[in-house]
Structures are given as structure tokens and as C-alpha cells.
Short mmCIF file of C-alpha atoms in Angstrom, two decimals:
data_model
loop_
_atom_site.label_atom_id
_atom_site.label_comp_id
_atom_site.label_asym_id
_atom_site.label_seq_id
_atom_site.Cartn_x
_atom_site.Cartn_y
_atom_site.Cartn_z
CA MET A 21 93.71 91.23 101.89
CA THR A 22 91.35 91.42 98.94
CA ASN A 23 92.54 92.16 95.41
CA ILE A 24 90.23 93.53 92.74
CA THR A 25 90.80 94.99 89.28
CA LEU A 26 88.58 97.89 88.26
CA GLN A 27 88.13 99.23 84.74
CA VAL A 28 88.71 103.00 84.84
CA GLU A 29 88.14 105.47 82.01
CA GLY A 30 89.86 108.82 81.57
CA MET A 31 93.42 107.90 82.55
CA SER A 32 96.12 108.92 80.07
CA CYS A 33 99.37 109.95 81.76
CA ASN A 34 101.68 109.72 84.73
CA HIS A 35 99.70 112.41 86.55
CA CYS A 36 96.67 110.11 86.36
CA VAL A 37 98.69 107.24 87.80
CA ASN A 38 100.00 109.33 90.68
CA SER A 39 96.60 110.86 91.38
CA ILE A 40 94.79 107.53 91.65
CA GLU A 41 97.54 105.63 93.45
CA GLY A 42 97.97 108.47 95.96
CA ALA A 43 94.25 108.81 96.64
CA VAL A 44 93.78 105.07 97.19
CA LYS A 45 96.86 104.97 99.43
CA GLY A 46 95.25 107.70 101.50
CA LEU A 47 92.43 105.27 102.27
CA GLY A 48 94.89 102.70 103.58
CA ALA A 49 94.90 100.52 100.46
CA SER A 50 97.34 100.09 97.61
CA ALA A 51 96.68 100.54 93.90
CA LYS A 52 98.56 99.73 90.71
CA VAL A 53 97.43 101.58 87.59
CA ASP A 54 97.81 100.02 84.13
CA LEU A 55 97.24 102.78 81.59
CA SER A 56 97.28 100.49 78.53
CA ALA A 57 94.63 98.18 80.03
CA LYS A 58 92.66 101.11 81.48
CA SER A 59 92.60 99.29 84.81
CA VAL A 60 93.44 99.78 88.46
CA THR A 61 94.28 96.80 90.64
CA VAL A 62 93.54 97.51 94.29
CA SER A 63 94.63 95.54 97.34
CA TYR A 64 92.66 96.36 100.47
CA ASP A 65 91.35 95.03 103.79
CA GLU A 66 87.58 94.57 103.52
CA SER A 67 87.19 94.95 107.29
CA LYS A 68 88.59 98.51 107.08
CA ILE A 69 87.64 99.84 103.63
CA SER A 70 84.64 99.18 101.39
CA LEU A 71 84.86 98.69 97.65
CA GLU A 72 82.34 101.51 97.27
CA ALA A 73 84.68 103.90 99.14
CA ILE A 74 87.52 102.96 96.79
CA LYS A 75 85.36 103.56 93.71
CA GLU A 76 84.18 106.92 95.08
CA THR A 77 87.76 107.97 95.81
CA ILE A 78 88.83 107.20 92.24
CA GLU A 79 85.80 109.03 90.84
CA ASP A 80 86.52 112.02 93.11
CA GLN A 81 89.87 112.30 91.28
CA GLY A 82 87.94 112.85 88.03
CA TYR A 83 87.92 109.35 86.54
CA ASP A 84 85.06 106.98 85.71
CA VAL A 85 84.94 103.51 87.24
CA VAL A 86 82.99 101.36 84.76
#
């Protein structure tokens, strides 16, 4: 498993947390959102999911991966 922390702009509430964590889980990965740090830590299997797919999924939820 690979772990990476992404800086994500636009998150402000529990809905944001649930939206991102749920979307990433749908890819087969796990995510932990830290609102105060404006970050998302993702754990994923590189042989099954690309980092680009994870970033796109988060952006599709309306947030900006910086």
C-alpha cells in the first residue's frame, strides 16, 4: 500500500469530509481528511489505482488538489 498526503482547497465542513472520503473509498482506496491542515491522506494500491485517478475523483467532488 502507498500512502500520500494531498493538499486540498475548498473543504470546510463534515459534508466535505464525507464527500471526499466516500468518493475515494469508491475507487477502492481509503482517505482521511484533515480540515484544519487542508489535507487528505490517501492509502491505495498503486497496481490498482493511479494517483491521477484519485486526484480527479477529489476534483470531481468540487475541490481543488494543489
